Coordinates of N, CA and C in Angstrom, one line a residue:
X1 N -10.1 6.4 -28.3 CA -11.0 7.6 -28.6 C -11.7 7.4 -29.9
X2 N -11.1 6.8 -30.9 CA -11.7 6.7 -32.2 C -12.9 5.7 -32.1
X3 N -12.9 4.9 -31.1 CA -14.0 3.9 -30.9 C -15.0 4.4 -29.9
X4 N -15.0 5.7 -29.6 CA -16.1 6.2 -28.7 C -15.8 6.2 -27.2
X5 N -14.5 6.0 -26.8 CA -14.1 6.0 -25.4 C -13.6 7.4 -25.1
X6 N -13.9 7.8 -23.8 CA -13.5 9.1 -23.3 C -12.7 8.9 -22.0
X7 N -11.6 9.6 -21.9 CA -10.8 9.5 -20.7 C -11.6 10.1 -19.5
X8 N -11.7 9.3 -18.5 CA -12.5 9.6 -17.3 C -11.5 10.1 -16.1
X9 N -10.4 9.5 -16.1 CA -9.4 9.9 -15.1 C -8.0 9.4 -15.4
X10 N -7.0 9.9 -14.7 CA -5.7 9.4 -14.9 C -5.0 9.5 -13.5
X11 N -4.0 8.6 -13.3 CA -3.3 8.6 -12.1 C -1.8 8.4 -12.3
X12 N -1.0 9.3 -11.8 CA 0.4 9.2 -12.0 C 1.0 8.4 -10.8
X13 N 1.6 7.3 -11.1 CA 2.2 6.5 -10.1 C 3.6 7.0 -9.8
X14 N 3.9 7.1 -8.5 CA 5.3 7.5 -8.1 C 6.0 6.2 -7.7
X15 N 7.3 6.2 -8.0 CA 8.1 5.0 -7.6 C 9.5 5.5 -7.2
X16 N 10.1 4.7 -6.4 CA 11.5 4.9 -6.0 C 12.3 3.9 -6.8
X17 N 13.3 4.4 -7.6 CA 14.2 3.6 -8.4 C 15.4 3.2 -7.6
X18 N 15.5 1.9 -7.3 CA 16.6 1.5 -6.5 C 18.0 1.7 -7.1
X19 N 18.1 2.0 -8.4 CA 19.4 2.2 -9.0 C 20.1 3.5 -8.5
X20 N 19.3 4.4 -7.9 CA 19.9 5.6 -7.4 C 20.4 5.4 -6.0
X21 N 20.3 4.2 -5.5 CA 20.8 3.9 -4.1 C 19.6 4.0 -3.1
X22 N 19.7 3.3 -2.1 CA 18.7 3.3 -1.0 C 19.4 3.8 0.3
X23 N 18.9 4.9 0.8 CA 19.5 5.4 2.0 C 19.5 4.4 3.2
X24 N 20.4 4.6 4.1 CA 20.4 3.8 5.3 C 19.2 4.1 6.2
X25 N 18.5 3.1 6.6 CA 17.3 3.4 7.5 C 17.8 3.8 8.9
X26 N 17.2 4.9 9.4 CA 17.5 5.4 10.7 C 16.3 5.5 11.6
X27 N 16.1 4.7 12.5 CA 15.0 4.7 13.4 C 15.4 5.5 14.6
X28 N 14.5 6.4 15.1 CA 14.8 7.1 16.3 C 15.0 6.2 17.5
X29 N 15.7 6.6 18.5 CA 15.9 5.8 19.8 C 14.5 5.6 20.4
X30 N 14.4 4.4 20.9 CA 13.1 4.0 21.6 C 12.1 3.3 20.7
X31 N 12.5 3.1 19.4 CA 11.6 2.5 18.5 C 12.2 1.3 17.8
X32 N 11.5 0.2 17.5 CA 12.0 -0.9 16.8 C 11.1 -1.3 15.7
X33 N 11.7 -1.7 14.6 CA 11.0 -2.1 13.4 C 10.9 -3.7 13.4
X34 N 9.7 -4.2 13.2 CA 9.5 -5.6 13.3 C 8.7 -6.0 12.0
X35 N 9.1 -7.2 11.5 CA 8.3 -7.8 10.4 C 7.1 -8.5 11.1
X36 N 6.0 -8.5 10.5 CA 4.8 -9.0 11.1 C 4.9 -10.5 11.5
X37 N 5.8 -11.2 10.9 CA 6.0 -12.6 11.3 C 6.7 -12.7 12.7
X38 N 7.2 -11.6 13.2 CA 7.8 -11.6 14.5 C 6.9 -10.9 15.6
X39 N 5.8 -10.5 15.2 CA 4.8 -9.8 16.1 C 3.9 -10.9 16.7
X40 N 3.7 -11.0 18.0 CA 2.8 -12.0 18.5 C 1.4 -11.8 18.0
X41 N 0.7 -12.9 17.7 CA -0.6 -12.8 17.2 C -1.6 -12.1 18.2
X42 N -1.2 -12.2 19.5 CA -2.0 -11.6 20.5 C -2.0 -10.1 20.4
X43 N -1.0 -9.5 19.6 CA -0.9 -8.1 19.4 C -1.5 -7.6 18.1
X44 N -2.1 -8.5 17.3 CA -2.6 -8.1 16.1 C -3.8 -7.1 16.2
X45 N -4.6 -7.2 17.2 CA -5.6 -6.2 17.4 C -5.0 -4.8 17.6
X46 N -4.0 -4.7 18.4 CA -3.3 -3.4 18.6 C -2.7 -2.9 17.4
X47 N -2.1 -3.8 16.6 CA -1.5 -3.3 15.3 C -2.6 -2.8 14.4
X48 N -3.7 -3.6 14.3 CA -4.8 -3.2 13.5 C -5.5 -1.8 13.9
X49 N -5.6 -1.6 15.2 CA -6.2 -0.4 15.7 C -5.3 0.8 15.3
X50 N -4.0 0.6 15.4 CA -3.0 1.6 15.0 C -3.1 1.9 13.5
X51 N -3.3 0.9 12.7 CA -3.5 1.2 11.2 C -4.8 2.0 11.0
X52 N -5.9 1.6 11.7 CA -7.1 2.3 11.5 C -7.0 3.8 11.9
X53 N -6.3 4.0 13.0 CA -6.1 5.4 13.4 C -5.1 6.1 12.6
X54 N -4.2 5.3 12.0 CA -3.2 5.9 11.1 C -3.8 6.5 9.8
X55 N -5.0 6.0 9.5 CA -5.7 6.6 8.4 C -6.7 7.6 8.9
X56 N -6.5 8.1 10.1 CA -7.3 9.2 10.6 C -8.7 8.8 11.0
X57 N -9.0 7.5 11.2 CA -10.3 7.1 11.7 C -10.2 7.0 13.2
X58 N -11.4 7.1 13.8 CA -11.5 7.1 15.3 C -11.8 5.7 15.7
X59 N -11.4 5.4 17.0 CA -11.8 4.1 17.6 C -11.0 2.9 17.1
X60 N -11.7 1.8 17.0 CA -11.0 0.5 16.7 C -11.3 0.1 15.2
X61 N -10.3 -0.6 14.7 CA -10.4 -1.1 13.3 C -11.1 -2.4 13.3
X62 N -11.4 -3.0 12.1 CA -12.0 -4.3 11.9 C -11.0 -5.4 11.9
X63 N -10.8 -6.0 13.0 CA -9.8 -7.1 13.1 C -10.0 -8.2 12.1
X64 N -11.2 -8.6 11.8 CA -11.5 -9.6 10.9 C -10.9 -9.3 9.5
X65 N -11.1 -8.1 9.0 CA -10.5 -7.6 7.8 C -9.0 -7.7 7.8
X66 N -8.4 -7.3 8.9 CA -6.9 -7.4 9.0 C -6.5 -8.8 8.9
X67 N -7.1 -9.7 9.6 CA -6.7 -11.1 9.6 C -7.0 -11.8 8.2
X68 N -8.0 -11.3 7.5 CA -8.3 -11.9 6.2 C -7.2 -11.6 5.2
X69 N -6.5 -10.5 5.3 CA -5.4 -10.2 4.4 C -4.4 -11.3 4.4
X70 N -4.1 -11.9 5.5 CA -3.1 -13.0 5.6 C -3.4 -14.2 4.6
X71 N -4.7 -14.3 4.2 CA -5.1 -15.4 3.3 C -5.1 -15.0 1.8
X72 N -4.7 -13.7 1.5 CA -4.7 -13.3 0.1 C -3.4 -13.9 -0.5
X73 N -3.5 -14.3 -1.8 CA -2.3 -14.9 -2.4 C -1.2 -13.8 -2.5
X74 N 0.0 -14.3 -2.3 CA 1.2 -13.4 -2.3 C 1.4 -12.5 -1.1
X75 N 0.5 -12.6 -0.1 CA 0.7 -11.8 1.1 C 1.9 -12.5 1.9
X76 N 2.8 -11.7 2.3 CA 4.0 -12.2 3.1 C 4.1 -11.4 4.4
X77 N 4.1 -12.1 5.5 CA 4.3 -11.5 6.8 C 5.7 -11.0 6.9
X78 N 6.7 -11.6 6.2 CA 8.0 -11.2 6.3 C 8.3 -9.9 5.6
X79 N 7.4 -9.5 4.7 CA 7.5 -8.2 4.0 C 6.4 -7.2 4.4
X80 N 5.9 -7.5 5.6 CA 4.9 -6.6 6.2 C 5.5 -6.1 7.5
X81 N 5.6 -4.8 7.7 CA 6.4 -4.2 8.8 C 5.5 -3.3 9.7
X82 N 5.9 -3.3 10.9 CA 5.3 -2.4 11.9 C 6.5 -1.8 12.8
X83 N 6.3 -0.6 13.2 CA 7.2 0.0 14.2 C 6.5 0.0 15.5
X84 N 7.3 -0.4 16.5 CA 6.8 -0.4 17.9 C 7.6 0.5 18.8
X85 N 6.9 1.3 19.5 CA 7.6 2.3 20.5 C 8.0 1.6 21.7
X86 N 8.8 2.2 22.5 CA 9.3 1.6 23.7 C 8.2 1.3 24.7
X87 N 7.1 2.1 24.6 CA 6.0 1.9 25.5 C 5.0 0.8 25.1
X88 N 5.4 0.1 23.9 CA 4.6 -1.0 23.4 C 3.6 -0.6 22.4
X89 N 3.4 0.7 22.1 CA 2.5 1.1 21.1 C 3.0 0.7 19.7
X90 N 2.1 0.3 18.9 CA 2.4 0.1 17.4 C 2.0 1.4 16.8
X91 N 3.0 1.9 16.0 CA 2.7 3.3 15.5 C 2.9 3.5 14.0
X92 N 3.4 2.5 13.3 CA 3.6 2.7 11.9 C 3.5 1.3 11.3
X93 N 2.9 1.3 10.0 CA 2.7 0.0 9.4 C 2.8 0.1 7.9
X94 N 3.4 -0.9 7.3 CA 3.5 -0.9 5.8 C 3.6 -2.4 5.3
X95 N 2.9 -2.7 4.3 CA 2.9 -4.0 3.7 C 3.4 -3.9 2.2
X96 N 4.3 -4.8 1.9 CA 5.0 -4.8 0.6 C 4.5 -6.0 -0.1
X97 N 4.1 -5.8 -1.4 CA 3.7 -6.9 -2.3 C 4.7 -6.9 -3.5
X98 N 5.0 -8.1 -4.0 CA 5.9 -8.2 -5.1 C 5.2 -8.4 -6.4
X99 N 5.6 -7.7 -7.4 CA 5.2 -7.9 -8.8 C 6.5 -8.4 -9.5
X100 N 6.7 -9.7 -9.4 CA 7.9 -10.4 -9.9 C 8.0 -10.2 -11.4
X101 N 6.9 -10.3 -12.1 CA 7.0 -10.2 -13.6 C 7.6 -8.9 -14.0
X102 N 7.3 -7.8 -13.3 CA 7.7 -6.5 -13.7 C 8.8 -5.9 -12.8
X103 N 9.3 -6.7 -11.8 CA 10.4 -6.4 -10.9 C 10.2 -5.1 -10.1
X104 N 8.9 -5.0 -9.6 CA 8.7 -3.9 -8.7 C 8.0 -4.3 -7.5
X105 N 8.2 -3.6 -6.4 CA 7.5 -3.8 -5.1 C 6.3 -2.8 -5.0
X106 N 5.2 -3.3 -4.6 CA 4.0 -2.4 -4.5 C 3.7 -2.2 -3.0
X107 N 3.6 -1.0 -2.6 CA 3.4 -0.6 -1.2 C 2.0 -0.3 -1.0
X108 N 1.3 -1.1 -0.1 CA -0.1 -0.9 0.2 C -0.5 -1.8 1.4
X109 N -0.9 -1.2 2.5 CA -1.0 0.2 2.8 C 0.2 0.7 3.5
X110 N 0.3 2.0 3.8 CA 1.3 2.6 4.6 C 0.7 3.7 5.4
X111 N 0.9 3.6 6.7 CA 0.3 4.7 7.6 C 1.1 4.8 8.9
X112 N 0.9 5.9 9.5 CA 1.5 6.2 10.8 C 0.5 6.8 11.7
X113 N 0.4 6.3 12.9 CA -0.5 6.8 13.9 C -0.3 8.3 14.1
X114 N -1.3 9.1 14.2 CA -1.1 10.6 14.3 C -0.2 11.0 15.4
X115 N -0.2 10.3 16.5 CA 0.6 10.7 17.7 C 2.1 10.5 17.4
X116 N 2.4 9.7 16.3 CA 3.8 9.4 16.1 C 4.4 9.9 14.7
X117 N 3.7 10.8 14.1 CA 4.1 11.3 12.8 C 5.2 12.3 13.0
X118 N 5.9 12.5 11.9 CA 7.0 13.5 11.8 C 8.3 13.1 12.7
X119 N 8.5 11.8 12.8 CA 9.6 11.3 13.6 C 10.6 10.5 12.7
X120 N 10.3 10.3 11.5 CA 11.1 9.5 10.6 C 10.8 8.0 10.6
X121 N 9.7 7.6 11.2 CA 9.4 6.2 11.3 C 9.0 5.6 10.0
X122 N 8.2 6.3 9.2 CA 7.8 5.8 7.9 C 8.9 5.7 6.9
X123 N 9.8 6.7 7.0 CA 11.0 6.7 6.1 C 11.9 5.5 6.5
X124 N 12.1 5.2 7.7 CA 12.9 4.1 8.1 C 12.3 2.8 7.7
X125 N 10.9 2.7 7.8 CA 10.2 1.5 7.4 C 10.4 1.3 5.9
X126 N 10.2 2.3 5.1 CA 10.4 2.2 3.7 C 11.8 1.8 3.3
X127 N 12.8 2.5 3.8 CA 14.1 2.2 3.4 C 14.5 0.7 3.8
X128 N 14.0 0.3 4.9 CA 14.3 -1.1 5.3 C 13.6 -2.1 4.4
X129 N 12.4 -1.8 4.0 CA 11.7 -2.7 3.1 C 12.4 -2.7 1.7
X130 N 12.8 -1.5 1.2 CA 13.5 -1.4 0.0 C 14.8 -2.3 0.0
X131 N 15.5 -2.2 1.0 CA 16.8 -3.0 1.2 C 16.4 -4.5 1.2
X132 N 15.3 -4.8 1.7 CA 14.9 -6.2 1.8 C 14.4 -6.8 0.5
X133 N 13.7 -6.0 -0.3 CA 13.2 -6.6 -1.6 C 14.2 -6.4 -2.8
X134 N 15.1 -5.5 -2.7 CA 16.1 -5.4 -3.8 C 16.8 -6.7 -4.1
X135 N 17.3 -7.4 -3.1 CA 18.0 -8.7 -3.4 C 17.0 -9.8 -4.0
X136 N 15.7 -9.5 -3.9 CA 14.7 -10.4 -4.4 C 14.4 -10.1 -5.9
X137 N 15.2 -9.2 -6.5 CA 15.0 -8.9 -7.9 C 14.2 -7.7 -8.2
X138 N 13.7 -7.0 -7.2 CA 12.9 -5.8 -7.4 C 13.8 -4.6 -7.7
X139 N 13.3 -3.7 -8.6 CA 14.1 -2.6 -9.0 C 13.5 -1.2 -8.7
X140 N 12.2 -1.3 -8.3 CA 11.4 -0.1 -8.0 C 10.4 -0.4 -6.8
X141 N 10.0 0.6 -6.1 CA 8.9 0.5 -5.1 C 8.0 1.6 -5.4
X142 N 6.7 1.2 -5.6 CA 5.7 2.2 -5.8 C 5.3 2.9 -4.5
X143 N 4.7 4.1 -4.7 CA 4.2 4.9 -3.5 C 2.9 5.6 -3.9
X144 N 2.5 6.4 -3.0 CA 1.2 7.0 -3.1 C 1.3 8.5 -3.6
X145 N 0.2 9.2 -3.5 CA 0.1 10.6 -3.9 C 0.6 11.6 -3.0
X146 N 0.8 11.3 -1.7 CA 1.2 12.2 -0.7 C 2.5 12.8 -1.0
X147 N 2.7 14.1 -0.8 CA 4.0 14.8 -1.1 C 5.2 14.2 -0.4
X148 N 4.9 13.4 0.7 CA 6.0 12.7 1.4 C 6.9 11.9 0.5
X149 N 6.2 11.2 -0.4 CA 7.0 10.3 -1.3 C 8.0 11.1 -2.2
X150 N 7.6 12.2 -2.7 CA 8.5 13.1 -3.5 C 9.7 13.5 -2.6
X151 N 9.4 13.9 -1.4 CA 10.4 14.4 -0.5 C 11.5 13.4 -0.3
X152 N 11.1 12.1 -0.2 CA 12.2 11.0 0.1 C 12.7 10.4 -1.2
X153 N 12.4 11.0 -2.4 CA 13.1 10.5 -3.6 C 12.2 9.7 -4.6
X154 N 10.9 9.6 -4.4 CA 10.0 9.0 -5.4 C 9.8 10.0 -6.5
X155 N 9.7 9.4 -7.7 CA 9.4 10.2 -8.9 C 8.3 9.6 -9.7
X156 N 7.6 10.4 -10.5 CA 6.5 9.9 -11.4 C 7.2 8.9 -12.4
X157 N 6.6 7.7 -12.5 CA 7.2 6.7 -13.4 C 6.2 6.1 -14.3
X158 N 4.9 6.1 -13.9 CA 3.9 5.5 -14.8 C 2.6 6.3 -14.7
X159 N 1.8 6.2 -15.7 CA 0.5 6.9 -15.7 C -0.5 5.8 -16.1
X160 N -1.6 5.8 -15.3 CA -2.7 4.9 -15.5 C -3.9 5.7 -16.0
X161 N -4.5 5.3 -17.1 CA -5.7 6.0 -17.6 C -6.9 5.1 -17.5
X162 N -8.0 5.8 -17.2 CA -9.3 5.1 -17.2 C -10.2 5.7 -18.2
X163 N -10.6 4.8 -19.2 CA -11.5 5.2 -20.2 C -12.8 4.6 -20.1
X164 N -13.9 5.3 -20.6 CA -15.2 4.8 -20.4 C -15.9 5.0 -21.7
X165 N -16.8 4.1 -22.1 CA -17.6 4.2 -23.3 C -19.1 4.1 -22.9
X166 N -19.9 5.0 -23.4 CA -21.3 4.9 -23.1 C -21.9 4.2 -24.3
X167 N -22.6 3.1 -24.0 CA -23.1 2.3 -25.1 C -24.6 2.7 -25.3
X168 N -25.0 2.6 -26.5 CA -26.4 2.8 -26.8 C -27.2 1.7 -26.3
X169 N -28.3 2.0 -25.7 CA -29.2 0.9 -25.1 C -29.9 0.2 -26.1
X170 N -29.8 -1.1 -26.1 CA -30.5 -2.0 -27.0 C -31.9 -2.1 -26.6
X171 N -32.8 -2.5 -27.6 CA -34.1 -2.7 -27.3 C -34.2 -4.0 -26.4
X172 N -35.1 -3.9 -25.5 CA -35.3 -5.1 -24.7 C -36.7 -5.7 -24.9
X173 N -36.8 -7.0 -24.8 CA -38.1 -7.7 -25.1 C -38.4 -8.5 -23.8
X174 N -39.7 -8.6 -23.6 CA -40.2 -9.3 -22.5 C -40.9 -10.6 -23.1
X175 N -40.5 -11.7 -22.6 CA -41.0 -13.0 -23.0 C -41.8 -13.6 -21.9
X176 N -43.0 -14.1 -22.2 CA -43.9 -14.8 -21.2 C -44.2 -16.1 -21.8
X177 N -44.1 -17.0 -20.9 CA -44.5 -18.4 -21.2 C -45.9 -18.7 -20.6
X178 N -46.9 -19.0 -21.4 CA -48.2 -19.2 -20.9 C -48.4 -20.7 -20.6

């Protein structure tokens, strides 16, 4: 602030602290949780469409964007999960990224298809993921702003601030070569 910066926004990050224990995942009957590395690639379009609709969009998602994530450094199919219903629908999705330097797992994205919400699928997916990353040295898992995270035990752990400075415009010169 002393140097002319002004706070533009702030964001409180919620995280689940593994030290308080991780509840047992409980998936309702008729559903199975799968790591993406065990989902047939022929089903990726259906998984992607479920993610798209899980974020309340209509129609089909962009399969090319979904597939391109697999080429991002540190993406792990074994830490990316989906829940499949007995009828074959993919209905919940979550991808976990590891921040090994700071010992926390970063959750992005997480969604549930609207037709399958309020069944405990997301909770089961998260608790499974937490149990999977804890032995890898992770001590926390971040979450989003939705009140759901607080309900299942996430707490505010970090605050991120965005500052901006308006710089005085310098004089500009136009040079012409004849």
